[in-house]
Amino acid sequence: MSKVKVIDSIMGSGKTSWAKEYMKKHQNNKRFIYVSPYLQEIENNILKDCPFLIQPDAKKGKGSKLQHFKQLIVNGDSIVTTHALFRLFNAEVMELLKDAGYTLILDEVSNVIEILEKVTKKDIEILLDADVIRIENRKVIWLDDGYKGVFDGRYANIKYHAQEGNLYLHRDSILFWTFPVTVFDLFDETYILTYLFDGQIQRYYYDLFQVEYDYRSVERMGKAYCLVDYNPSTENRKKYKNLMNIYEGDLNCNYVSNGKVKGNEFSSTWMRNADEDTIDRLKKNLYTYFRKHCKTKSNKNLWTTILDYKVKLQGKGYTKGFLSWTTRATNDYQDTQSLAFVYNRYMNPIEKSFFTDAEVRVNEDLLALSDILQWIWRSAIRKEEAEAINIYIPSLRMRTLLYQWLNNEEIKFKK
């Protein structure tokens, strides 16, 4: 397999522009599968500039986009699709891709692991005791002897993923689905367009399965975009430092216990354990920040928190500006000027241990930084002529990581 090429460049540097230019240049001698996070981005951007790409259509696949996708591969067409469909790649798709000569361009990292819900430790013990499954290096093998059809109902999901070769047992009690890593063996070239890949879960996944990758960056040369050697020092972070008005004041200071910062303030666990007075105070602080400190119109405001607390924290003047902190690769919010990021991002501890148990290096702080930067870059700072923004980040850890990035320092939170 050729190495995966990670195009690791700051948001707005031209990764998508390079990809479109590359596909247009080689549309007659290469076949492409371009994968985008959002259908709207495909229709408003990618297809507009690359009309030779074909989007899977359920109507042409007897009600199934995946079925039409398979037919497009058989036809040798270049394809554009979403991450949601990409996650459905199965053995049949992989057989069709074998030696088909496709280049994969993955716009942003994909969700490559997932915990199987509603599976208990008892379920796993039942399957093991009945010799329905066995475990080899954490991988779940389904022992299909025909007469075990009695297990196909309740455990059909486990059987399917195990037979596809994508199921792993973690600490004797949790089942993980993983995206079939052999997919990346089937492409002549693979490009991933992202930023700070070293902190991404897909990087941990590649290390776990020993997928080789190297880094490139994108640089504009005249009117064209070119791949160049990876060099973060060319990002001109000082420019963005001068454009970010990061709030420092009393609205940051009234959430700590006994005047001490623990570092986990505004994490998912902290939020769910916070009392009603604390949540009410946070809501009032958001209102104060937008209405008295920024004084921007509601359509210029953007904010986020964990979804469970969206309703509890929304308020007059900023409610409609909610945008999930997971959002990437969209320009729909680039007119917003005042932001509030009310979340302290940590990796799911079960997912983290899935990798660290296999001695894969995990950098939670870099992952957190990557997510907040991607979210910030939905705002006016992402315009070709970047505009100044205001931002409220009550979490000391998240604020510190952002300052470290702006100052080109080591990314690590220390209390």
Coordinates of C-alpha atoms in Angstrom, one line a residue:
M1 CA 0.0 0.0 0.0
S2 CA 1.2 3.5 -0.8
K3 CA 1.5 5.8 2.2
V4 CA -1.5 7.9 3.1
K5 CA -0.7 11.5 2.4
V6 CA -2.0 13.8 5.1
I7 CA -2.5 17.3 3.8
D8 CA -2.1 19.0 7.2
S9 CA -2.7 22.7 6.6
I10 CA -4.4 25.4 8.6
M11 CA -8.1 26.1 7.8
G12 CA -8.5 28.3 4.8
S13 CA -5.1 27.6 3.4
G14 CA -6.5 26.0 0.2
K15 CA -6.8 22.3 0.9
T16 CA -10.1 21.9 -0.9
S17 CA -9.0 24.2 -3.7
W18 CA -6.0 22.1 -4.2
A19 CA -8.1 18.9 -4.3
K20 CA -10.5 20.4 -6.9
E21 CA -7.6 21.5 -9.0
Y22 CA -6.0 18.1 -8.8
M23 CA -9.2 16.3 -9.8
K24 CA -9.9 18.6 -12.7
K25 CA -6.3 18.2 -13.9
H26 CA -6.5 14.4 -13.8
Q27 CA -10.2 13.8 -14.6
N28 CA -9.3 12.0 -17.8
N29 CA -6.5 9.7 -16.5
K30 CA -7.5 9.0 -12.8
R31 CA -10.7 7.9 -11.0
F32 CA -11.6 9.7 -7.8
I33 CA -13.7 9.1 -4.7
Y34 CA -14.1 12.4 -2.9
V35 CA -15.6 12.2 0.6
S36 CA -17.0 15.3 2.2
P37 CA -18.6 15.8 5.7
Y38 CA -21.7 17.5 4.4
L39 CA -24.2 17.0 1.5
Q40 CA -24.6 20.8 1.3
E41 CA -20.8 21.3 0.8
I42 CA -20.9 18.7 -2.0
E43 CA -23.8 20.4 -3.8
N44 CA -22.8 24.1 -3.3
N45 CA -19.0 23.7 -3.7
I46 CA -17.5 20.5 -5.0
L47 CA -20.0 19.7 -7.8
K48 CA -20.1 23.3 -8.8
D49 CA -16.3 23.1 -9.7
C50 CA -16.1 19.4 -10.5
P51 CA -19.3 18.5 -12.4
F52 CA -17.6 15.3 -13.7
L53 CA -18.0 13.8 -10.2
I54 CA -21.2 11.7 -9.7
Q55 CA -23.2 11.7 -6.5
P56 CA -24.8 8.4 -5.4
D57 CA -28.6 8.6 -5.8
A58 CA -30.9 6.3 -3.9
K59 CA -33.5 6.5 -6.8
K60 CA -30.9 5.0 -9.1
G61 CA -30.0 2.3 -6.6
K62 CA -33.4 0.8 -5.9
G63 CA -33.8 2.9 -2.8
S64 CA -30.1 2.6 -1.7
K65 CA -27.3 5.1 -2.2
L66 CA -24.8 2.4 -1.4
Q67 CA -26.2 0.2 -4.2
H68 CA -25.9 3.1 -6.7
F69 CA -22.4 3.7 -5.3
K70 CA -21.4 0.2 -6.2
Q71 CA -22.8 0.6 -9.7
L72 CA -20.7 3.7 -10.2
I73 CA -17.6 1.8 -9.2
V74 CA -18.5 -0.9 -11.7
N75 CA -18.9 1.9 -14.4
G76 CA -15.5 3.4 -13.5
D77 CA -17.1 6.8 -12.7
S78 CA -15.5 9.4 -10.4
I79 CA -17.7 9.8 -7.3
V80 CA -18.4 12.4 -4.6
T81 CA -20.1 11.3 -1.4
T82 CA -20.5 11.9 2.3
H83 CA -18.7 10.6 5.3
A84 CA -21.9 8.9 6.3
L85 CA -21.9 6.7 3.2
F86 CA -18.1 6.1 3.4
R87 CA -18.7 4.5 6.8
L88 CA -20.9 1.9 5.2
F89 CA -18.2 0.4 3.1
N90 CA -18.4 -3.4 3.4
A91 CA -16.8 -6.5 1.9
E92 CA -18.7 -6.1 -1.4
V93 CA -17.6 -2.5 -1.9
M94 CA -14.0 -3.5 -1.0
E95 CA -14.1 -6.3 -3.6
L96 CA -15.3 -3.8 -6.3
L97 CA -12.5 -1.3 -5.3
K98 CA -9.8 -3.9 -5.7
D99 CA -7.6 -3.0 -8.7
A100 CA -10.2 -0.5 -9.8
G101 CA -7.5 2.3 -9.8
Y102 CA -9.2 4.9 -7.6
T103 CA -7.7 7.8 -5.7
L104 CA -9.4 8.6 -2.4
I105 CA -9.6 12.2 -1.2
L106 CA -11.0 12.4 2.4
D107 CA -12.0 15.9 3.3
E108 CA -11.5 15.9 7.1
V109 CA -11.0 12.9 9.3
S110 CA -13.7 10.3 9.5
N111 CA -15.4 8.5 12.5
V112 CA -13.3 5.4 12.4
I113 CA -14.2 3.8 15.7
E114 CA -17.5 3.4 17.6
I115 CA -18.6 1.6 20.8
L116 CA -21.4 -0.9 20.1
E117 CA -24.2 0.2 22.4
K118 CA -26.6 -2.1 24.3
V119 CA -24.0 -4.9 24.4
T120 CA -23.2 -6.0 28.0
K121 CA -20.4 -8.0 29.5
K122 CA -22.9 -10.7 30.1
D123 CA -23.7 -10.9 26.4
I124 CA -20.1 -11.3 25.6
E125 CA -19.7 -14.1 28.2
I126 CA -22.7 -15.9 26.8
L127 CA -21.2 -15.9 23.3
L128 CA -17.8 -17.0 24.5
D129 CA -19.2 -19.8 26.7
A130 CA -21.3 -21.1 23.8
D131 CA -18.3 -21.0 21.4
V132 CA -20.1 -18.6 19.1
I133 CA -17.1 -16.2 19.2
R134 CA -13.4 -16.4 20.0
I135 CA -11.0 -13.5 20.6
E136 CA -7.7 -13.3 18.8
N137 CA -5.5 -10.2 19.7
R138 CA -8.7 -8.4 20.8
K139 CA -10.4 -9.1 17.5
V140 CA -13.8 -10.9 17.7
I141 CA -14.1 -13.9 15.4
W142 CA -17.6 -15.3 14.7
L143 CA -17.6 -19.1 14.7
D144 CA -20.4 -19.7 12.2
D145 CA -21.0 -23.5 12.4
G146 CA -24.5 -23.4 11.0
Y147 CA -26.4 -24.8 14.0
K148 CA -25.7 -21.6 16.0
G149 CA -28.5 -19.7 14.1
V150 CA -30.3 -19.3 17.4
F151 CA -27.8 -16.5 18.2
D152 CA -28.5 -14.6 14.9
G153 CA -31.4 -12.6 16.3
R154 CA -30.3 -10.9 19.4
Y155 CA -26.7 -10.8 18.4
A156 CA -27.2 -10.1 14.6
N157 CA -25.3 -6.8 14.8
I158 CA -22.3 -8.5 16.6
K159 CA -22.3 -11.3 14.0
Y160 CA -22.4 -8.9 11.0
H161 CA -19.5 -6.7 12.2
A162 CA -17.4 -9.7 13.4
Q163 CA -17.9 -11.5 10.0
E164 CA -16.8 -8.2 8.3
G165 CA -13.7 -8.4 10.5
N166 CA -14.3 -5.0 12.2
L167 CA -15.1 -5.9 15.8
Y168 CA -12.7 -5.7 18.8
L169 CA -13.1 -6.6 22.4
H170 CA -11.9 -4.0 25.0
R171 CA -11.2 -5.0 28.6
D172 CA -13.5 -8.0 28.4
S173 CA -16.6 -5.9 28.4
I174 CA -16.9 -3.4 25.6
L175 CA -17.1 -4.0 21.8
F176 CA -15.6 -1.6 19.4
W177 CA -16.5 -1.3 15.7
T178 CA -13.6 -0.1 13.6
F179 CA -13.7 1.1 10.1
P180 CA -12.2 -1.6 7.9
V181 CA -8.6 -0.6 7.7
T182 CA -7.9 -2.7 4.6
V183 CA -10.0 -0.1 2.6
F184 CA -6.9 2.1 2.5
D185 CA -5.0 -0.7 0.7
L186 CA -7.4 -0.5 -2.2
F187 CA -6.6 2.9 -3.5
D188 CA -3.7 4.0 -5.8
E189 CA -3.5 7.2 -3.7
T190 CA -5.1 8.4 -0.5
Y191 CA -5.2 12.0 0.6
I192 CA -6.6 13.3 3.9
L193 CA -7.4 17.0 4.1
T194 CA -7.2 18.1 7.7
Y195 CA -5.3 20.1 10.3
L196 CA -3.4 19.0 13.4
F197 CA -3.7 15.3 12.3
D198 CA -1.3 14.3 15.1
G199 CA -4.1 14.9 17.6
Q200 CA -6.9 13.2 15.7
I201 CA -8.6 9.9 16.5
Q202 CA -7.9 8.7 12.9
R203 CA -4.2 9.1 13.6
Y204 CA -4.5 6.9 16.6
Y205 CA -6.4 4.4 14.5
Y206 CA -3.7 4.4 11.8
D207 CA -1.0 3.9 14.5
L208 CA -3.0 1.0 16.0
F209 CA -3.3 -0.8 12.7
Q210 CA 0.2 0.3 11.5
V211 CA -1.0 2.3 8.5
E212 CA 1.9 4.4 7.2
Y213 CA 1.3 8.1 6.5
D214 CA 3.3 11.2 5.9
Y215 CA 2.6 14.9 5.9
R216 CA 2.3 17.6 3.3
S217 CA 1.0 21.1 3.4
V218 CA -0.7 23.3 0.8
E219 CA 0.7 26.5 -0.5
R220 CA -0.7 29.0 -2.9
M221 CA 1.7 29.8 -5.8
G222 CA 0.3 32.5 -8.1
K223 CA -3.2 31.4 -8.9
A224 CA -2.6 27.7 -8.2
Y225 CA -2.4 25.6 -5.1
C226 CA 0.6 23.1 -4.7
L227 CA 1.6 20.5 -2.2
V228 CA 4.8 21.4 -0.3
D229 CA 6.8 19.9 2.5
Y230 CA 5.1 20.0 5.9
N231 CA 6.2 23.1 7.8
P232 CA 3.9 24.5 10.5
S233 CA 6.2 27.5 11.0
T234 CA 4.8 29.0 7.8
E235 CA 1.2 29.3 9.2
N236 CA 1.6 33.0 10.4
R237 CA -0.2 32.4 13.7
K238 CA 0.8 35.9 14.7
K239 CA -1.7 37.3 12.2
Y240 CA -4.5 35.3 13.9
K241 CA -3.3 36.3 17.4
N242 CA -3.8 39.9 16.4
L243 CA -7.3 39.1 15.1
M244 CA -8.6 37.3 18.2
N245 CA -10.0 39.3 21.1
I246 CA -10.0 36.6 23.8
Y247 CA -12.1 37.6 26.8
E248 CA -10.2 37.8 30.1
G249 CA -12.3 39.0 33.0
D250 CA -14.7 38.2 35.8
L251 CA -16.9 36.0 33.6
N252 CA -14.1 33.4 33.6
C253 CA -13.5 33.4 37.3
N254 CA -16.7 32.3 39.1
Y255 CA -16.8 28.6 38.4
V256 CA -13.8 27.3 40.3
S257 CA -14.1 25.5 43.7
N258 CA -12.8 27.4 46.7
G259 CA -10.8 29.6 44.3
K260 CA -8.9 26.7 42.9
V261 CA -8.7 25.6 39.3
K262 CA -8.9 21.8 38.8
G263 CA -8.6 21.9 35.1
N264 CA -11.7 19.9 34.3
E265 CA -14.2 22.8 34.5
F266 CA -16.7 22.7 31.6
S267 CA -15.9 19.1 30.7
S268 CA -18.9 16.9 30.0
T269 CA -18.7 15.3 33.5
W270 CA -18.3 18.7 35.2
M271 CA -21.3 20.1 33.3
R272 CA -23.5 17.1 34.2
N273 CA -22.5 17.4 37.9
A274 CA -23.0 21.1 38.1
D275 CA -25.8 22.4 40.2
E276 CA -28.7 24.5 38.9
D277 CA -27.1 27.7 40.4
T278 CA -23.9 27.1 38.4
I279 CA -25.7 26.5 35.2
D280 CA -27.9 29.6 35.7
R281 CA -24.8 31.7 36.4
L282 CA -23.2 30.4 33.2
K283 CA -26.3 31.3 31.2
K284 CA -26.3 34.8 32.7
N285 CA -22.6 35.2 31.9
L286 CA -23.3 34.2 28.2
Y287 CA -26.0 36.8 28.0
T288 CA -23.7 39.4 29.6
Y289 CA -20.8 38.6 27.3
F290 CA -22.8 38.9 24.1
R291 CA -25.1 41.8 25.1
K292 CA -22.8 44.0 27.2
H293 CA -19.2 43.1 26.1
C294 CA -19.6 42.4 22.4
K295 CA -22.8 44.3 21.7
T296 CA -23.1 42.5 18.3
K297 CA -26.4 41.7 16.6
S298 CA -27.8 38.2 17.2
N299 CA -27.0 37.1 13.6
K300 CA -23.3 37.9 14.3
N301 CA -23.1 35.7 17.4
L302 CA -22.0 32.0 17.5
W303 CA -21.8 29.7 20.5
T304 CA -21.5 26.1 21.5
T305 CA -21.6 23.6 24.3
I306 CA -22.4 19.9 24.8
L307 CA -25.8 19.2 23.2
D308 CA -27.4 18.1 26.4
Y309 CA -27.0 21.7 27.7
K310 CA -28.0 23.7 24.6
V311 CA -31.5 24.4 25.8
K312 CA -30.5 25.1 29.4
L313 CA -27.9 27.7 28.3
Q314 CA -29.6 29.4 25.4
G315 CA -30.8 33.0 25.9
K316 CA -31.9 36.2 24.2
G317 CA -29.6 37.5 21.6
Y318 CA -27.6 34.4 20.9
T319 CA -29.9 31.3 20.9
K320 CA -30.1 31.0 17.1
G321 CA -26.3 31.1 16.8
F322 CA -25.8 27.7 18.2
L323 CA -23.4 25.5 16.2
S324 CA -22.2 22.1 17.3
W325 CA -18.5 22.1 18.4
T326 CA -18.0 19.1 16.0
T327 CA -18.8 21.1 12.9
R328 CA -16.1 21.3 10.2
A329 CA -15.8 22.2 6.5
T330 CA -18.6 24.7 6.2
N331 CA -18.6 28.4 5.3
D332 CA -22.2 29.1 6.3
Y333 CA -21.2 31.0 9.5
Q334 CA -18.3 33.1 8.2
D335 CA -20.2 36.4 9.0
T336 CA -20.2 35.8 12.7
Q337 CA -17.9 38.0 14.8
S338 CA -18.6 37.2 18.5
L339 CA -18.1 33.6 19.7
A340 CA -18.5 31.6 22.9
F341 CA -17.0 28.1 23.3
V342 CA -18.5 26.7 26.5
Y343 CA -16.9 23.2 26.6
N344 CA -13.7 21.6 27.9
R345 CA -13.0 18.9 25.3
Y346 CA -11.6 15.6 26.6
M347 CA -11.5 12.3 24.7
N348 CA -14.0 9.6 25.8
P349 CA -12.0 7.7 28.4
I350 CA -13.1 4.4 27.1
E351 CA -12.0 5.3 23.6
K352 CA -8.7 6.6 25.0
S353 CA -8.0 3.4 26.8
F354 CA -8.8 1.4 23.6
F355 CA -5.7 3.0 22.1
T356 CA -3.5 3.4 25.1
D357 CA -3.9 -0.3 26.1
A358 CA -2.3 -1.0 22.7
E359 CA 0.5 1.4 23.5
V360 CA -0.7 4.0 21.0
R361 CA 0.3 7.6 21.9
V362 CA -2.6 9.8 22.6
N363 CA -2.5 13.6 22.9
E364 CA -5.8 14.8 24.4
D365 CA -4.7 18.4 24.5
L366 CA -3.9 18.5 20.8
L367 CA -7.3 16.9 20.1
A368 CA -9.0 19.5 22.1
L369 CA -7.1 22.3 20.4
S370 CA -7.9 20.9 17.0
D371 CA -11.6 20.9 17.7
I372 CA -11.8 24.4 19.1
L373 CA -9.7 25.8 16.2
Q374 CA -12.0 24.0 13.6
W375 CA -15.0 25.6 15.4
I376 CA -13.5 29.1 15.6
W377 CA -12.7 28.9 11.9
R378 CA -16.4 28.7 11.0
S379 CA -16.5 32.4 11.8
A380 CA -15.3 35.6 10.1
I381 CA -11.7 34.7 10.8
R382 CA -11.9 32.2 8.0
K383 CA -12.7 34.7 5.2
E384 CA -10.1 35.2 2.5
E385 CA -9.5 38.6 4.1
A386 CA -9.7 37.4 7.7
E387 CA -11.7 39.6 10.1
A388 CA -11.3 40.2 13.8
I389 CA -13.4 38.2 16.2
N390 CA -14.3 38.2 19.9
I391 CA -14.3 34.9 21.8
Y392 CA -15.3 33.9 25.3
I393 CA -13.8 30.6 26.5
P394 CA -14.6 30.1 30.2
S395 CA -12.5 26.9 30.5
L396 CA -8.9 27.8 31.6
R397 CA -7.6 24.7 29.9
M398 CA -9.1 25.4 26.5
R399 CA -8.1 29.1 26.7
T400 CA -4.5 28.1 27.6
L401 CA -4.3 25.6 24.7
L402 CA -5.4 28.3 22.3
Y403 CA -2.8 30.8 23.6
Q404 CA -0.1 28.1 23.3
W405 CA -1.0 27.6 19.7
L406 CA -1.1 31.3 18.9
N407 CA 2.4 31.6 20.5
N408 CA 3.8 28.5 18.8
E409 CA 4.4 26.9 22.1
E410 CA 4.2 23.2 23.1
I411 CA 0.6 22.1 23.3
K412 CA 0.2 20.9 26.9
F413 CA -2.1 22.1 29.6
K414 CA -0.4 22.5 33.0
K415 CA -2.3 23.7 36.0

